[in-house]
XYZ file of N, CA and C in Angstrom:
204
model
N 18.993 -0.310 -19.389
C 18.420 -1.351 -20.215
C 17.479 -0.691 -21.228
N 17.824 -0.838 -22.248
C 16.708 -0.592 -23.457
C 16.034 -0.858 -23.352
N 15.287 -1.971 -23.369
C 13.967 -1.886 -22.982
C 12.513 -1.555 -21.942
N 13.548 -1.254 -20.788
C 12.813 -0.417 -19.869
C 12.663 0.892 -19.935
N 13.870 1.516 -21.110
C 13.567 3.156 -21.642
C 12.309 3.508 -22.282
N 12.386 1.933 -23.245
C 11.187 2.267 -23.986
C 9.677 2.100 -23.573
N 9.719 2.026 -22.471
C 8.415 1.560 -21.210
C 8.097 2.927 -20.138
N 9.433 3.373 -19.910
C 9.960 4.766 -18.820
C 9.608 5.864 -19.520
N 10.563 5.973 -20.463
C 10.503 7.505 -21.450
C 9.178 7.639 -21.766
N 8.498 7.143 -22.564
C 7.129 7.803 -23.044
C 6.375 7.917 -21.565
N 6.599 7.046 -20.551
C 5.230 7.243 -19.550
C 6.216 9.111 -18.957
N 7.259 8.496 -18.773
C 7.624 9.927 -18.232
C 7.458 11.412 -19.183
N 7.044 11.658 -20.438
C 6.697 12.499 -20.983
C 5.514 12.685 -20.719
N 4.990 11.670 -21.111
C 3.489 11.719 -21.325
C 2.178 11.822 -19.638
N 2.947 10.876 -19.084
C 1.684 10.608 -17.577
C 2.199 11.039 -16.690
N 3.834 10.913 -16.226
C 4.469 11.634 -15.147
C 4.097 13.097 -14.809
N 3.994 14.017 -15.295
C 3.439 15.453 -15.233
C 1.764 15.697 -14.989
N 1.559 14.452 -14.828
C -0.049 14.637 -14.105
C -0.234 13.844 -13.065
N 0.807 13.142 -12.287
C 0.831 12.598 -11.168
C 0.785 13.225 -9.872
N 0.007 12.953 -8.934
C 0.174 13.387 -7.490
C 1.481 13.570 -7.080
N 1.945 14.271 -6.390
C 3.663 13.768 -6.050
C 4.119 13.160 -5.136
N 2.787 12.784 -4.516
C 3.484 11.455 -3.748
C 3.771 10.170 -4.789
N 3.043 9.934 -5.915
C 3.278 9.100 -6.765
C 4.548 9.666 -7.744
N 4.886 10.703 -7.782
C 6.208 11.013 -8.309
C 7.318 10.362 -7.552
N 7.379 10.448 -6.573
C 7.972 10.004 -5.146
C 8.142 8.515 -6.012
N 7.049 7.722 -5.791
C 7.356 6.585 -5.766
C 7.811 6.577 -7.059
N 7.583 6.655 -8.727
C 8.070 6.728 -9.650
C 10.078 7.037 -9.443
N 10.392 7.699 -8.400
C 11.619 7.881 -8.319
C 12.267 6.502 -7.331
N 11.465 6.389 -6.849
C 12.091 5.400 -6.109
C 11.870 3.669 -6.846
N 10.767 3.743 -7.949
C 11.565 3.238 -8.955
C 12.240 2.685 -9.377
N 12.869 4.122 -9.872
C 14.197 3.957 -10.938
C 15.586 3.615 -9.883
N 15.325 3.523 -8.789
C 16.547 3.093 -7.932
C 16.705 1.314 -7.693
N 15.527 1.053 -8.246
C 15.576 -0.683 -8.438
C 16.129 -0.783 -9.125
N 16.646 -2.396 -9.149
C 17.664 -3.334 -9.969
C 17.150 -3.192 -11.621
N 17.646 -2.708 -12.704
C 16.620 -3.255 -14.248
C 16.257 -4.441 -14.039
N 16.189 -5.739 -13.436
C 15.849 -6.765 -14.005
C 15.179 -7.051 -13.420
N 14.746 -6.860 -11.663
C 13.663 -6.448 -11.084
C 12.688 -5.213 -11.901
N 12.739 -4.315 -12.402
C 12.205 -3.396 -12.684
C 11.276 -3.964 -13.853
N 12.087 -4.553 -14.552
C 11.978 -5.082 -16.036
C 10.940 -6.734 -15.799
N 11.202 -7.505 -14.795
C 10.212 -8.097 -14.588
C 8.879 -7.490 -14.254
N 8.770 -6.651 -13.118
C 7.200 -6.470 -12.330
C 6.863 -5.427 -13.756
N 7.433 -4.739 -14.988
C 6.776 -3.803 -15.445
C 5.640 -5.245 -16.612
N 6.756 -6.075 -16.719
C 5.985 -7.062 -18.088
C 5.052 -8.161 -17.449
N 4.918 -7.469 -16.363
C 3.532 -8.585 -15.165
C 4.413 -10.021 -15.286
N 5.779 -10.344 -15.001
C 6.050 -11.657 -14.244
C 6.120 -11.164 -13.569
N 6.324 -10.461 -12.619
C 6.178 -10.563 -10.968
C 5.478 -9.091 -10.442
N 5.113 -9.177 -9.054
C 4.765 -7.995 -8.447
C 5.832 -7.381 -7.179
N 6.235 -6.048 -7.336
C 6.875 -6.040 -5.909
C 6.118 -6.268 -4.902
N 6.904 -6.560 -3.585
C 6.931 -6.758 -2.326
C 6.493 -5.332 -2.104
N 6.477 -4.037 -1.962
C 6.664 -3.275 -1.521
C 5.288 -2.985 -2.128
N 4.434 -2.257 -1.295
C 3.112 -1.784 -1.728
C 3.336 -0.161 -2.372
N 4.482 0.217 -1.673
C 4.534 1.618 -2.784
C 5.136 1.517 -4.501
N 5.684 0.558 -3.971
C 6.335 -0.097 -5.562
C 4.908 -0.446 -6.170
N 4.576 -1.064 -5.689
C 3.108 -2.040 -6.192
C 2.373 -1.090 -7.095
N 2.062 0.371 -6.207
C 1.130 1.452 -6.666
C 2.050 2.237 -8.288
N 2.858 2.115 -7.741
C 3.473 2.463 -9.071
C 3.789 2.289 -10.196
N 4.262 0.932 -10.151
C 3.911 -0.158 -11.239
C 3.151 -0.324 -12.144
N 2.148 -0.260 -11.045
C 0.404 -0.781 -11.549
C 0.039 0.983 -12.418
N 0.290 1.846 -12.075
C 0.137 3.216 -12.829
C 1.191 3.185 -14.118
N 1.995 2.653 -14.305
C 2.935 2.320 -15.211
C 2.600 1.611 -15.968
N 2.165 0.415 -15.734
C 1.667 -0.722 -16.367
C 0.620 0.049 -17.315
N -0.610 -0.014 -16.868
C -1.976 1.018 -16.858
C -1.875 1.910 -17.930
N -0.470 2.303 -18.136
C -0.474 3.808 -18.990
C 0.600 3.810 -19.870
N 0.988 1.969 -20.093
C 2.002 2.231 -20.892
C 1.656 2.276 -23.001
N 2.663 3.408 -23.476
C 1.838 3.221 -24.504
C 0.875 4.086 -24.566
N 0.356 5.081 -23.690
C -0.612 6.407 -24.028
C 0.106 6.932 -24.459
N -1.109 8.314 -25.231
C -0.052 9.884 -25.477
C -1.162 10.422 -24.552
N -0.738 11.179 -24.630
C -1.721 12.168 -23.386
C -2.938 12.571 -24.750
């Protein structure tokens, strides 16, 4: 989905390479969600169920749109 590239790609240039790797971890596990799940919890309609999802999200959310 295009529009979750354009949400993914810059955080993954930019913030991914200064993450703990347990939060890499979750960043990968992620991208193994549905896009339209993904694509909801990133534009705050919904939150995952999953508290490791949750943490990740919320670091996504948080940092979307920086440059380092």
């Amino acid at each position: 989905m295009l529009e979750l590239d354009l949400i993914l790609l810059p955080f993954l240039d930019n913030i991914y390479p200064s993450l703990e790797q347990a939060d890499k971890e979750r960043y990968w596990k992620l991208l193994e969600c549905e896009d339209q799940d993904m694509f909801a919890w990133l534009l705050h309609r919904q939150d995952p169920e999953d508290p490791q999802l949750q943490r990740i999200v919320h670091i996504v959310r948080e940092n979307t749109g920086k440059a380092p």
